[in-house]
Tab-separated table of C-alpha atoms in Angstrom:
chain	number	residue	atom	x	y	z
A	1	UNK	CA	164.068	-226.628	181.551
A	2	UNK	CA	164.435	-223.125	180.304
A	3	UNK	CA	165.286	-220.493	183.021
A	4	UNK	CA	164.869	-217.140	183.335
A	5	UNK	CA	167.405	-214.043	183.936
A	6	UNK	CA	165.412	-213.155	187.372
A	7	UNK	CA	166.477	-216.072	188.426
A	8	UNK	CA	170.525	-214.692	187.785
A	9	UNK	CA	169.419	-212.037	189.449
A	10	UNK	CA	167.496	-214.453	192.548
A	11	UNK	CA	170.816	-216.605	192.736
A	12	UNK	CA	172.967	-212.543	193.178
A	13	UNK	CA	170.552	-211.390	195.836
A	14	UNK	CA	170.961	-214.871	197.515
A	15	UNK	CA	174.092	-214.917	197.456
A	16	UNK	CA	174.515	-211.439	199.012
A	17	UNK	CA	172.182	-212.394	201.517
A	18	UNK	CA	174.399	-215.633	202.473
A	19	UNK	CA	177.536	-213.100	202.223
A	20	UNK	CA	176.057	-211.006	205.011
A	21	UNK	CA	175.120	-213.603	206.835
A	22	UNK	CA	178.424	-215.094	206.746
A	23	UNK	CA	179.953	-211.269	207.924
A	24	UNK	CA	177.746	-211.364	211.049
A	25	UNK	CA	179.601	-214.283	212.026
A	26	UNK	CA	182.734	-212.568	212.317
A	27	UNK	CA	184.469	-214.164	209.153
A	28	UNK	CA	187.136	-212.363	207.278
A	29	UNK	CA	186.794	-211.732	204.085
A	30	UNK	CA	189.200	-211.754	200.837
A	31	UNK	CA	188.649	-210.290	197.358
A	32	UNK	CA	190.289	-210.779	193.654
A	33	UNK	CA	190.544	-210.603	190.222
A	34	UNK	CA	190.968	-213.227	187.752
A	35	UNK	CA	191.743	-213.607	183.851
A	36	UNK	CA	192.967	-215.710	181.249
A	37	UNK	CA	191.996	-218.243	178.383
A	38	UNK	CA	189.274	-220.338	177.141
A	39	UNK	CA	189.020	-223.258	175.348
A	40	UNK	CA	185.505	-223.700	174.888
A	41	UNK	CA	184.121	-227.271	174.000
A	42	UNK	CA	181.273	-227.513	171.574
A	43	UNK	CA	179.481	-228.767	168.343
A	44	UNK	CA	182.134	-226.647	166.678
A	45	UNK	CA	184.907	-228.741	164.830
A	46	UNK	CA	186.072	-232.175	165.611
A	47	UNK	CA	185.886	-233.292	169.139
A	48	UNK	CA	189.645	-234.552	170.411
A	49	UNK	CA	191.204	-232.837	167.275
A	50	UNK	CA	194.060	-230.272	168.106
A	51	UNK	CA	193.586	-227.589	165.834
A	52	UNK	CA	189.700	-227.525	167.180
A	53	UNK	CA	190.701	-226.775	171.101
A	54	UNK	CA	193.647	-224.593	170.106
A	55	UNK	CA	191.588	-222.737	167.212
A	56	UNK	CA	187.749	-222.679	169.541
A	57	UNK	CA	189.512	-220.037	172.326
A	58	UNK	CA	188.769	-217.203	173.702
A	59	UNK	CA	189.147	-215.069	177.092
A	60	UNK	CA	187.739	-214.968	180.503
A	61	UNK	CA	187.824	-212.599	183.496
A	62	UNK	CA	185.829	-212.756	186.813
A	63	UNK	CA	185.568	-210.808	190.091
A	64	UNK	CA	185.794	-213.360	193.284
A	65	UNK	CA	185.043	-213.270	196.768
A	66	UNK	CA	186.140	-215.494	199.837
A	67	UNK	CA	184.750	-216.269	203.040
A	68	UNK	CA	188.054	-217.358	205.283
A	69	UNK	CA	186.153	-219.176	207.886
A	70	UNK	CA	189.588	-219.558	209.729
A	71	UNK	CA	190.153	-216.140	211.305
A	72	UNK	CA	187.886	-213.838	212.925
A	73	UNK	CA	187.727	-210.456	211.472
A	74	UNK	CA	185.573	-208.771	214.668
A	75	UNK	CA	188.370	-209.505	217.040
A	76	UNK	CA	191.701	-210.100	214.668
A	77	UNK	CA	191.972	-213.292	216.179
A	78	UNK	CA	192.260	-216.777	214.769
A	79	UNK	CA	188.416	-218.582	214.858
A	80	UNK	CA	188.012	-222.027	216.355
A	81	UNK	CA	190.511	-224.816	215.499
A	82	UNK	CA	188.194	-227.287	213.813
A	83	UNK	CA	189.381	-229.013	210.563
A	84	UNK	CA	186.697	-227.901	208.232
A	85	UNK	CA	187.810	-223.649	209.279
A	86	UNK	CA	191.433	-224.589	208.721
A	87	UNK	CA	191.348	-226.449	205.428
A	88	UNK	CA	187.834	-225.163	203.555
A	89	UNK	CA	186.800	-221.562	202.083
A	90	UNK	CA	183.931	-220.442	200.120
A	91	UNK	CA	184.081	-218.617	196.722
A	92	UNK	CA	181.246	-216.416	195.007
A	93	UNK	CA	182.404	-215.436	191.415
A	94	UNK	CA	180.893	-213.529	188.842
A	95	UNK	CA	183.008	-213.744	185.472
A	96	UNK	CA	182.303	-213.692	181.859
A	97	UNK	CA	183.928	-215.394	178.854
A	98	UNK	CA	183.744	-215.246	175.131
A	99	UNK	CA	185.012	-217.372	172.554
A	100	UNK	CA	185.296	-217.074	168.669
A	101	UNK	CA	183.861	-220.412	166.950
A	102	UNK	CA	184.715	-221.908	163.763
A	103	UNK	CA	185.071	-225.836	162.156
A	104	UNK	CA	188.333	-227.177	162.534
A	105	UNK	CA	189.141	-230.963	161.558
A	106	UNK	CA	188.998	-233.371	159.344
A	107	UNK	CA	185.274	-232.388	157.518
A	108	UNK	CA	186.727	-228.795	156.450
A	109	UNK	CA	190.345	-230.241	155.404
A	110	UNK	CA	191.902	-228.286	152.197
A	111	UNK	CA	191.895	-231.779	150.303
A	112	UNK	CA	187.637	-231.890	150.716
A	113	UNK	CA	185.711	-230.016	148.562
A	114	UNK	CA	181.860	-229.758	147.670
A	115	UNK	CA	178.937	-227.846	149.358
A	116	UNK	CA	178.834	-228.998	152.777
A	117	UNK	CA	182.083	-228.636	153.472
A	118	UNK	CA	181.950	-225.026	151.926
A	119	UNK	CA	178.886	-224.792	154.386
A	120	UNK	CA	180.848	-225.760	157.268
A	121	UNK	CA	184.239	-223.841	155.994
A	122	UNK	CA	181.503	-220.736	155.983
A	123	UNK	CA	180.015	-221.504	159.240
A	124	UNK	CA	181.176	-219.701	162.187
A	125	UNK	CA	179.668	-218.248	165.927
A	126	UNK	CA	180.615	-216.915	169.233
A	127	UNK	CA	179.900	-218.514	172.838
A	128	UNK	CA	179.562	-215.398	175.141
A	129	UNK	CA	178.852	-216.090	178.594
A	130	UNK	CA	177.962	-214.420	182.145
A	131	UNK	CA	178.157	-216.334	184.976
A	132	UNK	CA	177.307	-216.526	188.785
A	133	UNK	CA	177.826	-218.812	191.394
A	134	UNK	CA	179.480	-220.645	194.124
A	135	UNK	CA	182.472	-223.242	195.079
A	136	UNK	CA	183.473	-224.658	197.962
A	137	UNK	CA	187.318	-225.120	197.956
A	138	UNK	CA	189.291	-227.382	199.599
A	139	UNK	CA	193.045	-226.829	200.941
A	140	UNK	CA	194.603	-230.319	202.362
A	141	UNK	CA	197.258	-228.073	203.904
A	142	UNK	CA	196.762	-225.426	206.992
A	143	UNK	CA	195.450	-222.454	205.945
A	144	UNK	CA	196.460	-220.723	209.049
A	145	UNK	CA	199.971	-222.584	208.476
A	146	UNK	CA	200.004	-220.714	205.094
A	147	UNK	CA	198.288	-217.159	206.253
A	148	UNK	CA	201.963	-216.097	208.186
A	149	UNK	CA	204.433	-217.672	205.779
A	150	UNK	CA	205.339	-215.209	202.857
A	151	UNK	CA	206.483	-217.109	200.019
A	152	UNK	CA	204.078	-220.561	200.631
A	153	UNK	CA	201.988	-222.362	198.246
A	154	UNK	CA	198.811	-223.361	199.706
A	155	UNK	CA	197.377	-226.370	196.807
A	156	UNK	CA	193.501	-226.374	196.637
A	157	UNK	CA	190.337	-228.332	194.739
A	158	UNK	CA	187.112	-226.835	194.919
A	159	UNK	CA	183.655	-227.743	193.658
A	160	UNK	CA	180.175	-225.872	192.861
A	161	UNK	CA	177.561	-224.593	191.172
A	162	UNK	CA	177.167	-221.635	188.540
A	163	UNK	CA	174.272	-220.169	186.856
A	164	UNK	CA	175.270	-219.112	183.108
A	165	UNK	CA	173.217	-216.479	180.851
A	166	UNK	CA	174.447	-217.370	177.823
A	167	UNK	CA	174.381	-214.965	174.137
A	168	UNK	CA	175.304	-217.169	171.401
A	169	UNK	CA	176.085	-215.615	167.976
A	170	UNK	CA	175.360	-217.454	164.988
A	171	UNK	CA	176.575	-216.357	161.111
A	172	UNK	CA	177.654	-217.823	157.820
A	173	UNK	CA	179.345	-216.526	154.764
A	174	UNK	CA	177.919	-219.242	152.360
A	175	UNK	CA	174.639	-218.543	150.322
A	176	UNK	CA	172.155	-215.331	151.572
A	177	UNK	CA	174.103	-215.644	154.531
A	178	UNK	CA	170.948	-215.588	156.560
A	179	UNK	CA	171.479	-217.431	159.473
A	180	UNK	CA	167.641	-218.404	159.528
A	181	UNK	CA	167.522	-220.014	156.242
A	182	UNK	CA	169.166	-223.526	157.129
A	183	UNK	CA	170.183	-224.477	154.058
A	184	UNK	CA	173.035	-222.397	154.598
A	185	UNK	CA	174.248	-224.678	156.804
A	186	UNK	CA	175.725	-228.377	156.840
A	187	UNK	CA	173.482	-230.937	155.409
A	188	UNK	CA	173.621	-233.644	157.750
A	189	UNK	CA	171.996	-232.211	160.038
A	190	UNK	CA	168.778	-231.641	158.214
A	191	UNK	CA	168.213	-235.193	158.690
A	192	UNK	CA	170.529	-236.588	160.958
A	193	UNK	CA	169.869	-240.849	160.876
A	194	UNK	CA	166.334	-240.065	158.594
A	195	UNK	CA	165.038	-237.707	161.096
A	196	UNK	CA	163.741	-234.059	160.423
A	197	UNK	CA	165.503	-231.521	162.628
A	198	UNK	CA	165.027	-227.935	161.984
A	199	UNK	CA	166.135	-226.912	165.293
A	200	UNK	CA	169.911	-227.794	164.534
A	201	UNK	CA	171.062	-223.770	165.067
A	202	UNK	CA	170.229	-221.664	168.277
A	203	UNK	CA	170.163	-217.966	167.847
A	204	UNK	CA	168.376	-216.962	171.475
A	205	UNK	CA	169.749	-216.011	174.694
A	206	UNK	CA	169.228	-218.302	177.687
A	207	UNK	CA	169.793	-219.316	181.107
A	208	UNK	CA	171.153	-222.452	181.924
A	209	UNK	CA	173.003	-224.326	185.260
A	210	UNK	CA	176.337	-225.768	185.133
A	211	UNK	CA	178.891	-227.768	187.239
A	212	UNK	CA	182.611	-226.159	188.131
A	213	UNK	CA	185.622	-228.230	189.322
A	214	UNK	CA	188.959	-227.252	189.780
A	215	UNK	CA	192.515	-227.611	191.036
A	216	UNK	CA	194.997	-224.531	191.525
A	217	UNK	CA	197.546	-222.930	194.304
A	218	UNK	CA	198.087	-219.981	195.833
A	219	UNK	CA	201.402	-218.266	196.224
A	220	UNK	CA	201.700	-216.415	199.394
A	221	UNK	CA	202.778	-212.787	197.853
A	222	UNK	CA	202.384	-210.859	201.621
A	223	UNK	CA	200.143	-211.596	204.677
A	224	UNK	CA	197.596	-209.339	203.009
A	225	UNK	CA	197.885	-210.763	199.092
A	226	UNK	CA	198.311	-213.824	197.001
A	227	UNK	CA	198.595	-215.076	193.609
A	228	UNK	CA	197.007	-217.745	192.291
A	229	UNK	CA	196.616	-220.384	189.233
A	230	UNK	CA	193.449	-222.096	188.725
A	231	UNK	CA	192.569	-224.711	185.931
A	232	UNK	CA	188.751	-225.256	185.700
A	233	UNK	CA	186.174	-227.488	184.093
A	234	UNK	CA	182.977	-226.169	183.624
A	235	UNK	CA	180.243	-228.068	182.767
A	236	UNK	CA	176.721	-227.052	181.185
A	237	UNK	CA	173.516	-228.556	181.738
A	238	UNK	CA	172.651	-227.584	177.928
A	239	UNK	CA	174.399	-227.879	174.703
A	240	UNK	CA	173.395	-224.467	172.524
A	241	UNK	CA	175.320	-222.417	174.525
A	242	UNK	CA	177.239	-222.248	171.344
A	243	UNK	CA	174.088	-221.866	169.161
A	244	UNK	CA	174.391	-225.162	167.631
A	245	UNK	CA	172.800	-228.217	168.642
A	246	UNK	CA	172.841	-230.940	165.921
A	247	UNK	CA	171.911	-234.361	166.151
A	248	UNK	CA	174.641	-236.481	165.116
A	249	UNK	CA	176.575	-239.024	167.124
A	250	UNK	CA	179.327	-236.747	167.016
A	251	UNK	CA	177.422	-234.481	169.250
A	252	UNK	CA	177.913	-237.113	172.053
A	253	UNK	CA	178.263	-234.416	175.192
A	254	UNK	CA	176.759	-231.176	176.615
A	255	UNK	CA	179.016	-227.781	176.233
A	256	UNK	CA	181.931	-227.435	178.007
A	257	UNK	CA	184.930	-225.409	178.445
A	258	UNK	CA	188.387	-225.545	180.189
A	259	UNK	CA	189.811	-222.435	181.674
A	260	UNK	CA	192.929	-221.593	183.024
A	261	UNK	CA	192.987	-218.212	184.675
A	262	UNK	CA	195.180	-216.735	186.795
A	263	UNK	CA	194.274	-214.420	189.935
A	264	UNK	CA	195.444	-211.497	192.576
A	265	UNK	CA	193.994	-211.638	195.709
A	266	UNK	CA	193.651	-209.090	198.807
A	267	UNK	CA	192.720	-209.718	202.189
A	268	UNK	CA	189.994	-207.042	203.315
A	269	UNK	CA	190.387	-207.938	207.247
C-alpha cells in the first residue's frame, strides 16, 4: 500500500491534537533532544557479515516530547496514584536519519573478480529518512520515586508506531553510470530463480509505516533534566527504503535499522 505525504502531515496534526488534549488534562510535559548512530539494515552487503553493519552507518537526530501522566502541571501537585501514571509515559518524536550504502561481504571480496562483482563493487546509495510517530514507554520502577532523587536511573522499554517518508538515493560508477539502465547493476537480479524482474532498484520517494521497540535509562541530571541512552529497533513495513529491492533469497526481511542515540531532556512544568 503506497501512502501519501498528507498523510505525514494527518499523523502531525493528530498528534498535536492528542498533545492538547493531553495538556487540558493537567499533564506535565517534558521535552528533548536526541542523536547518535545508525546502522541501517538492508539489501546492501551481506546480511550477518561485520564489515556490512559496521560499514552501512550513518547518523540520526530527533526532537521528542513526553506526556508525564504522573504529576499535575495545573496545580504542581502529584496526579492520582494509579500504577499505569506512575510507571508509563508517552513519547511523540520527529527525527531523521541518513545512512551511506555500499556492498560489503563476501560477493565484493578482493580475491573475486569479473563483471558482477565490479557491478556490485560500483554500486552504492543512501537511505535518508524522516520520521513521525508515537511510543508508549514503560518504567518498572516509580517514576515519582525517580522525579526527587538526583543522581537515579530510571530503566525503561517502550513500544509504537512511526510513519517514515523515505528519499532513497541510488548511483553506480560501473558502465554509463545511469542508474536507470539496469545493466549497470548485479546480474542476478535480472532474473532471480528464471524470473524477469526489472523492478530490482527504487529511485522514488515514499511513505511507508514501521514498528519501534526499545530499551534505555534515564539518569536523573536535576529535578528539572535528565540524560538518557536509548537502543532502538525500527522496523519497516517495506523493503526499498534503501532503493533496492531484489529478489533473491538473500533478501529474506523488510528494512531495518538499529539505533543507539543518546538524549537531554527538560522538564517544561
Amino acid at each position: 500500500m503506497t501512502l501519501k505525504i498528507n498523510q505525514l502531515i494527518f499523523l502531525a496534526l493528530f498528534a498535536l491534537s492528542s498533545l492538547a488534549g493531553f495538556a487540558q488534562l493537567g499533564f506535565s510535559h517534558e521535552i528533548g533532544i536526541i542523536a547518535g548512530p545508525v546502522a541501517f539494515q538492508s539489501d546492501f552487503g551481506q546480511r550477518y557479515d561485520f564489515d556490512t553493519n559496521s560499514g552501512n552507518t550513518g547518523i540520526g537526530i530527533g526532537l521528542i516530547h513526553y506526556i508525564n501522566f504522573s504529576y499535575r502541571a495545573d496545580c504542581s501537585c502529584y496526579t492520582t496514584d494509579t500504577y499505569f501514571n506512575d510507571h508509563f509515559k508517552l513519547r511523540s518524536e520527529i527525527s531523521w536519519n541518513s545512512t551511506e550504502l555500499n556492498h560489503f561481504g563476501e560477493w565484493v571480496k578482493p580475491s573475486r573478480s569479473g563483471p558482477n562483482v565490479e557491478k556490485l563493487r560500483a554500486h552504492s546509495g543512501r537511505a535518508t529518512n524522516l520520521d513521525l510517530g508515537m511510543q508508549l514507554e514503560y518504567y518498572p520502577f516509580s517514576i515519582r520515586a525517580f522525579s526527587v532523587q538526583v543522581g537515579s536511573w530510571a530503566p525503561f522499554v517502550s513500544l509504537g508506531a512511526h510513519l517514515t517518508k523515505y528519499y532513497p538515493k541510488v548511483a553506480t560508477s560501473y558502465g554509463d553510470q545511469d542508474v536507470t539502465n539496469l545493466d549497470n547493476f548485479y546480474g542476478p537480479w535480472h532474473y532471480p530463480y528464471g524470473r524477469v524482474d526489472n523492478n530490482f532498484v527504487n529511485v522514488h520517494n515514499g511513505t511507508t509505516w514501521s514498528v519501534v521497540g526499545s530499551v534505555g535509562t534515564r539518569y536523573k541530571l536535576s529535578i528539572l533534566s535528565d540524560l538518557m541512552v536509548d537502543l532502538r529497533w525500527q522496523y519497516y513495513f517495506r523493503d526499498n527504503i534503501d532503493g533496492l529491492d531484489h529478489q533473491l533469497d538473500s533478501n529474506k526481511a523488510n528494512d531495518y535499522l538499529v539505533w543507539l542515540n543518546f538524549g537531554y531532556i527538560y522538564y517544561l512544568d
